[in-house]
Short mmCIF file of N, CA and C in Angstrom, two decimals:
data_model
loop_
_atom_site.label_atom_id
_atom_site.label_comp_id
_atom_site.label_asym_id
_atom_site.label_seq_id
_atom_site.Cartn_x
_atom_site.Cartn_y
_atom_site.Cartn_z
N MET A 1 0.95 -1.09 0.21
CA MET A 1 -0.01 0.06 -0.15
C MET A 1 0.80 1.17 -0.15
N LYS A 2 1.96 1.46 0.90
CA LYS A 2 2.84 2.26 0.84
C LYS A 2 3.17 2.56 -0.46
N LYS A 3 3.58 1.37 -1.32
CA LYS A 3 4.45 1.77 -2.51
C LYS A 3 3.28 2.53 -3.37
N ILE A 4 1.90 1.95 -3.35
CA ILE A 4 0.99 2.90 -4.23
C ILE A 4 0.83 4.26 -3.98
N ILE A 5 0.99 4.48 -2.60
CA ILE A 5 0.74 5.66 -2.70
C ILE A 5 1.90 6.66 -2.54
N LEU A 6 3.29 5.98 -2.71
CA LEU A 6 4.14 6.87 -3.04
C LEU A 6 4.12 6.79 -4.54
N LEU A 7 4.19 5.89 -5.52
CA LEU A 7 4.06 5.80 -6.64
C LEU A 7 3.04 7.19 -7.14
N ALA A 8 2.27 7.22 -6.73
CA ALA A 8 0.92 8.22 -7.17
C ALA A 8 1.24 9.52 -6.72
N ALA A 9 2.39 9.76 -5.51
CA ALA A 9 2.65 10.81 -5.10
C ALA A 9 3.87 11.51 -6.22
N LEU A 10 4.65 10.35 -6.51
CA LEU A 10 5.73 10.78 -7.55
C LEU A 10 5.22 11.29 -8.98
N THR A 11 4.13 10.22 -9.39
CA THR A 11 3.39 10.78 -10.48
C THR A 11 2.73 12.21 -10.49
N VAL A 12 2.26 12.41 -9.47
CA VAL A 12 1.80 13.84 -8.99
C VAL A 12 2.56 15.13 -9.26
N PHE A 13 3.75 14.98 -8.82
CA PHE A 13 5.06 15.54 -8.59
C PHE A 13 5.56 15.72 -9.87
N GLY A 14 5.83 14.83 -11.13
CA GLY A 14 6.19 14.71 -11.83
C GLY A 14 5.37 15.63 -12.91
N VAL A 15 4.06 15.27 -12.93
CA VAL A 15 3.51 16.07 -13.95
C VAL A 15 3.17 17.41 -13.66
N ALA A 16 3.24 17.76 -12.23
CA ALA A 16 3.26 19.48 -11.83
C ALA A 16 4.56 20.00 -12.41
N THR A 17 5.79 19.11 -12.04
CA THR A 17 7.18 19.54 -12.65
C THR A 17 6.80 19.87 -14.25
N THR A 18 6.54 18.87 -14.94
CA THR A 18 6.52 18.80 -16.55
C THR A 18 5.37 20.07 -16.74
N ASN A 19 4.34 20.51 -16.39
CA ASN A 19 3.68 21.41 -16.66
C ASN A 19 4.61 22.93 -16.42
N ALA A 20 5.03 22.74 -15.12
CA ALA A 20 5.78 24.32 -14.83
C ALA A 20 6.73 24.44 -15.84
N GLN A 21 7.82 23.46 -16.49
CA GLN A 21 8.73 23.46 -17.61
C GLN A 21 8.03 23.92 -18.75
N THR A 22 7.10 23.49 -19.02
CA THR A 22 6.17 23.89 -20.25
C THR A 22 5.51 25.25 -20.15
N ALA A 23 5.36 25.67 -18.97
CA ALA A 23 4.79 26.96 -18.83
C ALA A 23 5.74 28.12 -18.97
N LYS A 24 7.10 27.80 -18.33
CA LYS A 24 8.35 28.45 -18.70
C LYS A 24 8.84 28.80 -20.32
N LYS A 25 8.69 27.61 -20.90
CA LYS A 25 9.26 27.66 -22.19
C LYS A 25 8.11 28.65 -23.08
N SER A 26 6.83 28.42 -22.78
CA SER A 26 5.77 29.30 -23.34
C SER A 26 6.16 31.08 -23.12
N THR A 27 6.67 31.11 -21.64
CA THR A 27 6.53 32.34 -21.15
C THR A 27 8.09 33.01 -22.47
N LYS A 28 9.32 32.22 -22.28
CA LYS A 28 10.35 32.29 -23.14
C LYS A 28 9.61 32.70 -24.69
N THR A 29 9.00 32.06 -25.13
CA THR A 29 8.93 32.03 -26.60
C THR A 29 8.22 33.57 -26.85
N GLU A 30 7.13 33.81 -25.63
CA GLU A 30 6.19 35.28 -25.95
C GLU A 30 7.43 36.22 -26.01
N THR A 31 8.24 36.27 -25.16
CA THR A 31 9.37 37.21 -24.76
C THR A 31 10.04 37.46 -25.92
N THR A 32 10.33 36.63 -27.03
CA THR A 32 11.38 36.02 -27.85
C THR A 32 10.07 37.48 -29.04
N LYS A 33 8.95 36.82 -29.18
CA LYS A 33 8.41 37.38 -30.08
C LYS A 33 7.93 38.74 -29.99
N LYS A 34 8.06 39.65 -28.69
CA LYS A 34 7.97 40.53 -28.36
C LYS A 34 9.29 41.42 -28.75
N ALA A 35 10.24 40.73 -28.90
CA ALA A 35 11.25 41.68 -29.22
C ALA A 35 11.40 41.86 -30.88
N GLU A 36 10.51 41.43 -31.68
CA GLU A 36 10.38 41.68 -33.02
C GLU A 36 10.31 42.98 -33.58
N THR A 37 10.44 43.47 -34.92
CA THR A 37 10.36 44.75 -35.32
C THR A 37 8.94 45.33 -34.93
N PRO A 38 8.59 46.81 -34.26
CA PRO A 38 7.29 47.03 -34.18
C PRO A 38 6.87 47.08 -35.61
N LYS A 39 5.66 46.99 -35.61
CA LYS A 39 4.62 47.31 -36.74
C LYS A 39 4.44 48.53 -37.08
N VAL A 40 4.32 49.00 -38.51
CA VAL A 40 4.14 50.26 -38.89
C VAL A 40 2.91 50.23 -39.82
N GLU A 41 2.14 51.28 -39.66
CA GLU A 41 0.87 51.41 -40.42
C GLU A 41 1.30 52.01 -41.72
N GLY A 42 1.03 51.36 -42.68
CA GLY A 42 1.61 51.67 -43.97
C GLY A 42 2.98 50.75 -44.59
N ALA A 43 3.67 51.27 -45.29
CA ALA A 43 5.10 50.60 -45.55
C ALA A 43 6.04 50.96 -44.67
N GLY A 44 6.80 50.15 -44.06
CA GLY A 44 7.96 50.25 -43.28
C GLY A 44 9.06 49.60 -43.80
N MET A 45 10.32 50.22 -43.15
CA MET A 45 11.77 49.72 -43.75
C MET A 45 12.68 49.63 -42.63
N VAL A 46 13.12 48.68 -42.19
CA VAL A 46 14.13 48.53 -40.74
C VAL A 46 15.11 47.61 -41.29
N PHE A 47 16.41 48.47 -41.46
CA PHE A 47 18.14 47.60 -41.78
C PHE A 47 18.22 46.99 -40.54
N GLU A 48 18.87 46.01 -41.08
CA GLU A 48 19.45 44.90 -39.74
C GLU A 48 20.60 45.61 -39.42
N ASN A 49 21.52 46.51 -40.38
CA ASN A 49 22.43 47.25 -39.99
C ASN A 49 22.22 48.33 -41.10
N GLU A 50 22.81 49.65 -40.48
CA GLU A 50 22.55 50.77 -41.22
C GLU A 50 24.18 51.07 -41.57
N THR A 51 25.21 50.36 -41.05
CA THR A 51 26.42 50.98 -41.68
C THR A 51 27.08 49.23 -41.94
N ILE A 52 27.77 49.66 -42.95
CA ILE A 52 29.16 48.13 -43.12
C ILE A 52 30.13 48.51 -43.21
N ASP A 53 31.28 47.72 -42.23
CA ASP A 53 32.30 48.40 -42.04
C ASP A 53 33.03 47.25 -42.76
N TYR A 54 33.89 47.83 -43.94
CA TYR A 54 34.72 46.94 -44.70
C TYR A 54 36.06 46.42 -43.92
N GLY A 55 36.27 47.22 -42.80
CA GLY A 55 37.69 46.62 -42.21
C GLY A 55 38.84 47.40 -42.93
N THR A 56 39.88 46.63 -42.88
CA THR A 56 41.13 46.62 -44.03
C THR A 56 41.01 45.53 -44.98
N ILE A 57 40.84 46.18 -46.18
CA ILE A 57 40.96 45.03 -47.21
C ILE A 57 42.17 45.51 -48.24
N ALA A 58 42.15 44.54 -49.30
CA ALA A 58 43.24 44.39 -50.15
C ALA A 58 42.88 45.53 -51.19
N HIS A 59 44.04 45.74 -51.97
CA HIS A 59 43.89 46.86 -53.09
C HIS A 59 43.07 45.89 -54.27
N ASN A 60 42.14 46.33 -54.61
CA ASN A 60 41.23 45.61 -55.70
C ASN A 60 40.62 44.34 -55.13
N ALA A 61 40.33 44.28 -54.03
CA ALA A 61 39.39 43.19 -53.39
C ALA A 61 37.97 43.49 -53.90
N ASP A 62 37.25 42.36 -53.32
CA ASP A 62 35.54 42.50 -53.80
C ASP A 62 35.14 43.37 -53.22
N GLY A 63 34.41 44.53 -53.52
CA GLY A 63 34.17 45.50 -52.68
C GLY A 63 32.51 45.13 -52.62
N LYS A 64 31.65 44.20 -52.86
CA LYS A 64 30.45 44.00 -52.89
C LYS A 64 30.06 43.50 -51.29
N ARG A 65 28.84 44.42 -50.90
CA ARG A 65 28.42 43.93 -49.92
C ARG A 65 26.85 44.20 -49.88
N GLU A 66 26.20 43.79 -48.64
CA GLU A 66 24.68 43.79 -49.08
C GLU A 66 24.09 44.37 -47.68
N PHE A 67 22.93 45.42 -47.75
CA PHE A 67 22.25 45.88 -46.46
C PHE A 67 20.89 44.94 -46.31
N VAL A 68 20.64 44.51 -45.57
CA VAL A 68 19.37 43.52 -45.61
C VAL A 68 18.54 44.62 -44.96
N LEU A 69 17.15 44.58 -45.31
CA LEU A 69 15.91 45.43 -44.78
C LEU A 69 14.97 44.26 -44.72
N VAL A 70 14.03 44.96 -43.72
CA VAL A 70 12.72 44.12 -43.60
C VAL A 70 11.59 45.14 -43.61
N ASN A 71 10.22 45.05 -44.45
CA ASN A 71 9.48 45.56 -44.67
C ASN A 71 8.57 45.33 -43.32
N ASN A 72 8.39 46.22 -42.09
CA ASN A 72 7.96 46.25 -40.86
C ASN A 72 6.75 46.66 -41.08
N GLY A 73 5.84 47.11 -42.31
CA GLY A 73 4.48 47.75 -42.21
C GLY A 73 3.49 46.74 -42.69
N ASN A 74 2.40 47.06 -42.73
CA ASN A 74 1.37 46.66 -43.59
C ASN A 74 0.77 46.58 -44.67
N LYS A 75 1.74 47.47 -45.61
CA LYS A 75 1.56 47.58 -46.95
C LYS A 75 2.94 47.33 -47.58
N PRO A 76 2.82 46.97 -48.96
CA PRO A 76 3.98 46.99 -49.78
C PRO A 76 4.88 47.92 -49.61
N LEU A 77 6.33 47.73 -49.73
CA LEU A 77 7.28 48.80 -49.57
C LEU A 77 8.12 48.71 -50.82
N ILE A 78 8.31 50.08 -51.65
CA ILE A 78 8.62 50.48 -52.59
C ILE A 78 9.83 51.08 -52.71
N ILE A 79 11.05 50.78 -53.01
CA ILE A 79 12.31 51.52 -53.56
C ILE A 79 12.22 51.91 -54.64
N SER A 80 12.16 53.33 -54.56
CA SER A 80 12.36 53.93 -55.67
C SER A 80 13.68 54.36 -56.47
N ASN A 81 14.73 54.49 -55.22
CA ASN A 81 15.82 54.78 -55.80
C ASN A 81 17.04 54.43 -54.63
N THR A 82 18.04 54.33 -55.25
CA THR A 82 19.40 54.11 -54.35
C THR A 82 20.38 55.23 -54.91
N GLN A 83 20.85 56.02 -54.11
CA GLN A 83 22.05 56.70 -54.46
C GLN A 83 23.22 56.64 -53.89
N GLY A 84 24.50 56.74 -54.49
CA GLY A 84 25.50 56.59 -53.84
C GLY A 84 26.22 58.18 -53.66
N SER A 85 27.26 58.06 -52.87
CA SER A 85 27.51 59.38 -52.74
C SER A 85 28.61 60.05 -53.15
N CYS A 86 29.36 59.04 -54.22
CA CYS A 86 30.11 59.60 -55.40
C CYS A 86 30.01 57.99 -56.49
N GLY A 87 30.78 58.27 -57.50
CA GLY A 87 30.93 57.64 -58.56
C GLY A 87 31.52 56.25 -57.51
N CYS A 88 32.17 56.06 -56.97
CA CYS A 88 33.05 54.94 -56.37
C CYS A 88 32.07 53.87 -55.75
N THR A 89 30.94 54.54 -55.21
CA THR A 89 29.90 53.86 -54.41
C THR A 89 28.75 53.39 -55.21
N VAL A 90 28.56 52.15 -55.73
CA VAL A 90 27.44 52.11 -56.72
C VAL A 90 26.22 51.12 -56.01
N PRO A 91 25.01 51.66 -55.75
CA PRO A 91 24.35 50.70 -54.88
C PRO A 91 23.46 49.86 -55.85
N THR A 92 22.51 49.17 -55.59
CA THR A 92 21.49 48.25 -56.61
C THR A 92 20.18 48.25 -55.38
N LYS A 93 19.05 48.17 -56.29
CA LYS A 93 17.73 48.21 -55.49
C LYS A 93 17.01 47.14 -55.83
N PRO A 94 16.09 46.48 -54.62
CA PRO A 94 15.18 45.40 -55.23
C PRO A 94 14.25 46.11 -56.06
N GLU A 95 13.93 45.08 -57.11
CA GLU A 95 12.84 45.42 -58.05
C GLU A 95 11.34 44.96 -57.58
N GLY A 96 10.35 45.82 -57.82
CA GLY A 96 9.30 45.44 -57.44
C GLY A 96 8.91 45.40 -56.07
N PRO A 97 7.75 45.51 -55.64
CA PRO A 97 7.55 46.08 -54.32
C PRO A 97 7.82 44.78 -53.03
N ILE A 98 7.98 45.08 -51.88
CA ILE A 98 8.57 44.08 -50.79
C ILE A 98 7.40 44.19 -49.94
N ALA A 99 6.84 42.89 -50.14
CA ALA A 99 5.50 42.59 -49.18
C ALA A 99 5.65 42.58 -47.75
N PRO A 100 4.45 43.09 -47.00
CA PRO A 100 4.70 43.44 -45.37
C PRO A 100 5.31 42.05 -44.72
N GLY A 101 6.43 42.40 -44.14
CA GLY A 101 7.37 40.77 -43.38
C GLY A 101 8.12 40.25 -44.16
N ALA A 102 8.47 40.66 -45.45
CA ALA A 102 9.19 40.27 -46.01
C ALA A 102 10.97 40.97 -46.06
N LYS A 103 11.88 40.12 -46.23
CA LYS A 103 12.96 40.93 -46.15
C LYS A 103 13.51 41.47 -47.79
N ALA A 104 14.16 42.06 -47.90
CA ALA A 104 15.04 42.84 -49.06
C ALA A 104 16.69 42.74 -48.97
N VAL A 105 17.35 43.03 -50.14
CA VAL A 105 18.75 43.64 -49.90
C VAL A 105 18.82 44.58 -51.21
N ILE A 106 19.71 45.96 -50.28
CA ILE A 106 20.14 46.74 -51.26
C ILE A 106 21.60 46.45 -51.40
N GLY A 107 22.35 45.93 -52.40
CA GLY A 107 23.61 45.96 -52.96
C GLY A 107 24.37 47.01 -52.98
N VAL A 108 25.55 47.03 -52.58
CA VAL A 108 26.44 47.79 -52.57
C VAL A 108 27.82 47.45 -53.05
N LYS A 109 28.71 48.03 -54.15
CA LYS A 109 29.66 47.95 -54.67
C LYS A 109 30.66 49.23 -54.23
N TYR A 110 32.02 49.35 -53.68
CA TYR A 110 32.54 50.17 -53.77
C TYR A 110 33.86 49.57 -54.36
N ALA A 111 34.40 50.94 -55.31
CA ALA A 111 35.40 50.40 -55.88
C ALA A 111 36.96 50.52 -55.14
N THR A 112 37.27 49.07 -55.05
CA THR A 112 38.49 49.12 -54.08
C THR A 112 40.03 49.40 -54.98
N ASP A 113 39.95 49.87 -56.10
CA ASP A 113 40.85 50.29 -56.76
C ASP A 113 41.40 51.55 -56.20
N ARG A 114 40.82 52.37 -55.39
CA ARG A 114 40.98 53.27 -54.80
C ARG A 114 41.64 53.27 -53.58
N VAL A 115 42.94 53.54 -53.19
CA VAL A 115 43.84 53.25 -51.87
C VAL A 115 43.44 54.29 -51.07
N GLY A 116 43.19 53.87 -49.40
CA GLY A 116 43.22 54.59 -48.43
C GLY A 116 41.95 54.43 -47.62
N ALA A 117 41.48 55.10 -46.88
CA ALA A 117 40.63 55.10 -45.78
C ALA A 117 39.33 55.91 -46.88
N PHE A 118 38.07 55.21 -46.49
CA PHE A 118 36.75 55.67 -47.06
C PHE A 118 35.84 55.58 -46.01
N THR A 119 34.72 56.46 -46.19
CA THR A 119 33.67 56.80 -45.46
C THR A 119 32.35 57.05 -46.54
N LYS A 120 31.63 56.19 -47.05
CA LYS A 120 30.51 57.02 -48.34
C LYS A 120 29.14 56.40 -47.70
N THR A 121 28.17 57.11 -48.43
CA THR A 121 26.78 56.83 -47.95
C THR A 121 26.14 56.24 -49.02
N VAL A 122 24.85 55.52 -48.86
CA VAL A 122 23.83 55.33 -49.85
C VAL A 122 22.55 55.96 -49.09
N THR A 123 21.80 56.14 -49.93
CA THR A 123 20.88 57.04 -50.01
C THR A 123 19.67 56.34 -50.62
N VAL A 124 18.79 55.83 -49.81
CA VAL A 124 17.40 54.80 -50.21
C VAL A 124 16.39 55.71 -50.06
N THR A 125 15.42 55.75 -51.10
CA THR A 125 14.45 56.82 -51.30
C THR A 125 13.34 55.41 -51.40
N SER A 126 12.15 55.68 -50.63
CA SER A 126 11.26 54.65 -50.44
C SER A 126 9.65 55.33 -50.28
N ASN A 127 8.91 54.60 -50.19
CA ASN A 127 7.54 54.96 -49.90
C ASN A 127 7.14 54.51 -48.51
N ALA A 128 8.41 54.36 -47.32
CA ALA A 128 8.12 54.24 -46.07
C ALA A 128 7.63 55.32 -45.63
N GLU A 129 6.55 54.97 -44.48
CA GLU A 129 5.94 55.90 -43.39
C GLU A 129 6.97 56.40 -42.53
N GLY A 130 6.66 57.72 -42.73
CA GLY A 130 7.52 58.82 -41.73
C GLY A 130 9.30 58.68 -41.96
N MET A 131 9.39 57.78 -43.18
CA MET A 131 11.07 57.84 -43.41
C MET A 131 10.98 57.77 -44.94
N PRO A 132 10.92 58.95 -45.65
CA PRO A 132 10.79 58.47 -47.33
C PRO A 132 12.14 58.35 -47.87
N SER A 133 13.27 58.72 -46.99
CA SER A 133 14.71 58.59 -47.43
C SER A 133 15.47 58.05 -45.96
N LYS A 134 16.28 57.13 -46.11
CA LYS A 134 17.43 56.72 -45.23
C LYS A 134 18.39 56.71 -45.91
N VAL A 135 19.51 57.35 -44.79
CA VAL A 135 21.01 57.44 -45.22
C VAL A 135 21.63 56.22 -44.53
N LEU A 136 22.58 55.39 -45.53
CA LEU A 136 22.85 54.04 -44.95
C LEU A 136 24.90 54.56 -45.43
N THR A 137 25.75 53.65 -44.34
CA THR A 137 27.12 54.41 -44.47
C THR A 137 27.98 52.74 -44.88
N ILE A 138 28.75 53.22 -45.71
CA ILE A 138 30.18 52.19 -45.81
C ILE A 138 31.13 52.78 -45.28
N LYS A 139 32.24 51.87 -45.06
CA LYS A 139 33.33 52.79 -44.45
C LYS A 139 34.55 51.56 -44.52
N GLY A 140 35.99 51.71 -44.19
CA GLY A 140 36.51 51.01 -44.41
C GLY A 140 38.19 51.68 -44.70
N THR A 141 38.91 50.81 -45.00
CA THR A 141 40.48 51.01 -45.57
C THR A 141 40.91 50.14 -46.67
N VAL A 142 41.40 50.65 -47.92
CA VAL A 142 41.86 49.84 -48.62
C VAL A 142 43.39 49.80 -48.91
N LEU A 143 44.22 48.78 -48.37
CA LEU A 143 45.43 48.82 -48.54
C LEU A 143 46.19 49.03 -49.90
N ALA A 144 47.36 49.55 -49.75
CA ALA A 144 48.17 50.04 -51.20
C ALA A 144 48.97 48.52 -51.34
N ASP A 145 48.88 48.00 -52.59
CA ASP A 145 49.81 46.94 -52.93
C ASP A 145 50.81 47.21 -52.26
N PRO A 146 51.13 45.67 -51.74
CA PRO A 146 52.89 45.73 -51.53
C PRO A 146 53.85 46.19 -52.36
N ALA A 147 54.72 46.54 -51.91
CA ALA A 147 55.97 46.98 -53.10
C ALA A 147 56.81 45.73 -53.21
N THR A 148 56.68 45.94 -54.83
CA THR A 148 57.59 44.64 -55.66
C THR A 148 58.75 44.93 -55.76
N PRO A 149 59.79 43.88 -55.36
CA PRO A 149 61.03 44.01 -55.35
C PRO A 149 61.66 44.35 -56.84
N ALA A 150 62.26 45.28 -57.00
CA ALA A 150 62.90 45.25 -58.29
C ALA A 150 63.38 44.06 -59.05
N ALA A 151 63.47 43.67 -60.13
CA ALA A 151 64.23 42.68 -60.66
C ALA A 151 65.47 42.51 -60.59
N GLU A 152 66.01 41.44 -60.03
CA GLU A 152 67.83 41.23 -59.51
C GLU A 152 68.22 41.22 -61.30
N THR A 153 69.13 41.95 -61.05
CA THR A 153 70.00 42.07 -62.60
C THR A 153 71.35 41.18 -62.28
N PRO A 154 71.90 40.49 -62.96
CA PRO A 154 73.00 39.57 -62.51
C PRO A 154 74.11 40.67 -62.93
N ALA A 155 74.93 40.16 -61.76
CA ALA A 155 76.38 41.06 -61.81
C ALA A 155 77.16 40.66 -63.02
N PRO A 156 77.76 41.67 -63.63
CA PRO A 156 78.87 41.62 -65.02
C PRO A 156 79.68 40.36 -64.87
N THR A 157 80.00 39.93 -65.45
CA THR A 157 80.91 38.98 -65.00
C THR A 157 82.40 39.55 -66.10
N LYS A 158 83.88 39.09 -65.56
CA LYS A 158 85.09 39.70 -66.42
C LYS A 158 85.14 38.05 -67.28
N SER A 159 85.77 38.70 -68.23
CA SER A 159 85.99 37.76 -69.40
C SER A 159 87.52 37.78 -69.76
#
């Protein structure tokens, strides 16, 4: 009889513990959901990063990078224009509308044939509510080519 009571008590305790763990998991999931980007009435535009740091890169390295954005609104987002601050910064924009909740990419290519530090901007023009234009930044340093040693010439021989 004692074994049956003990078994019943352990079963009740096990069920209570399992339910408590499930409740904790649910709370954690809800907290994660609340951390999402706030919704906007109309089209919205939120970037994962507004600055891309190339760091220190080699001369003539690949200068392509991407800005990722999300339409956090309830209407389609239309990127009408992307403009670099100079000819060395060439951005590309997504074609067509970006649906609510969808991600999109704005590509940018910096001309890494220019040696030295740089900070350039890309201006994005859209139909986003309260933010018809957004300025993004790229920065970094392009290293000069290492000095190539002069070709060694053999010493003249005496004949």
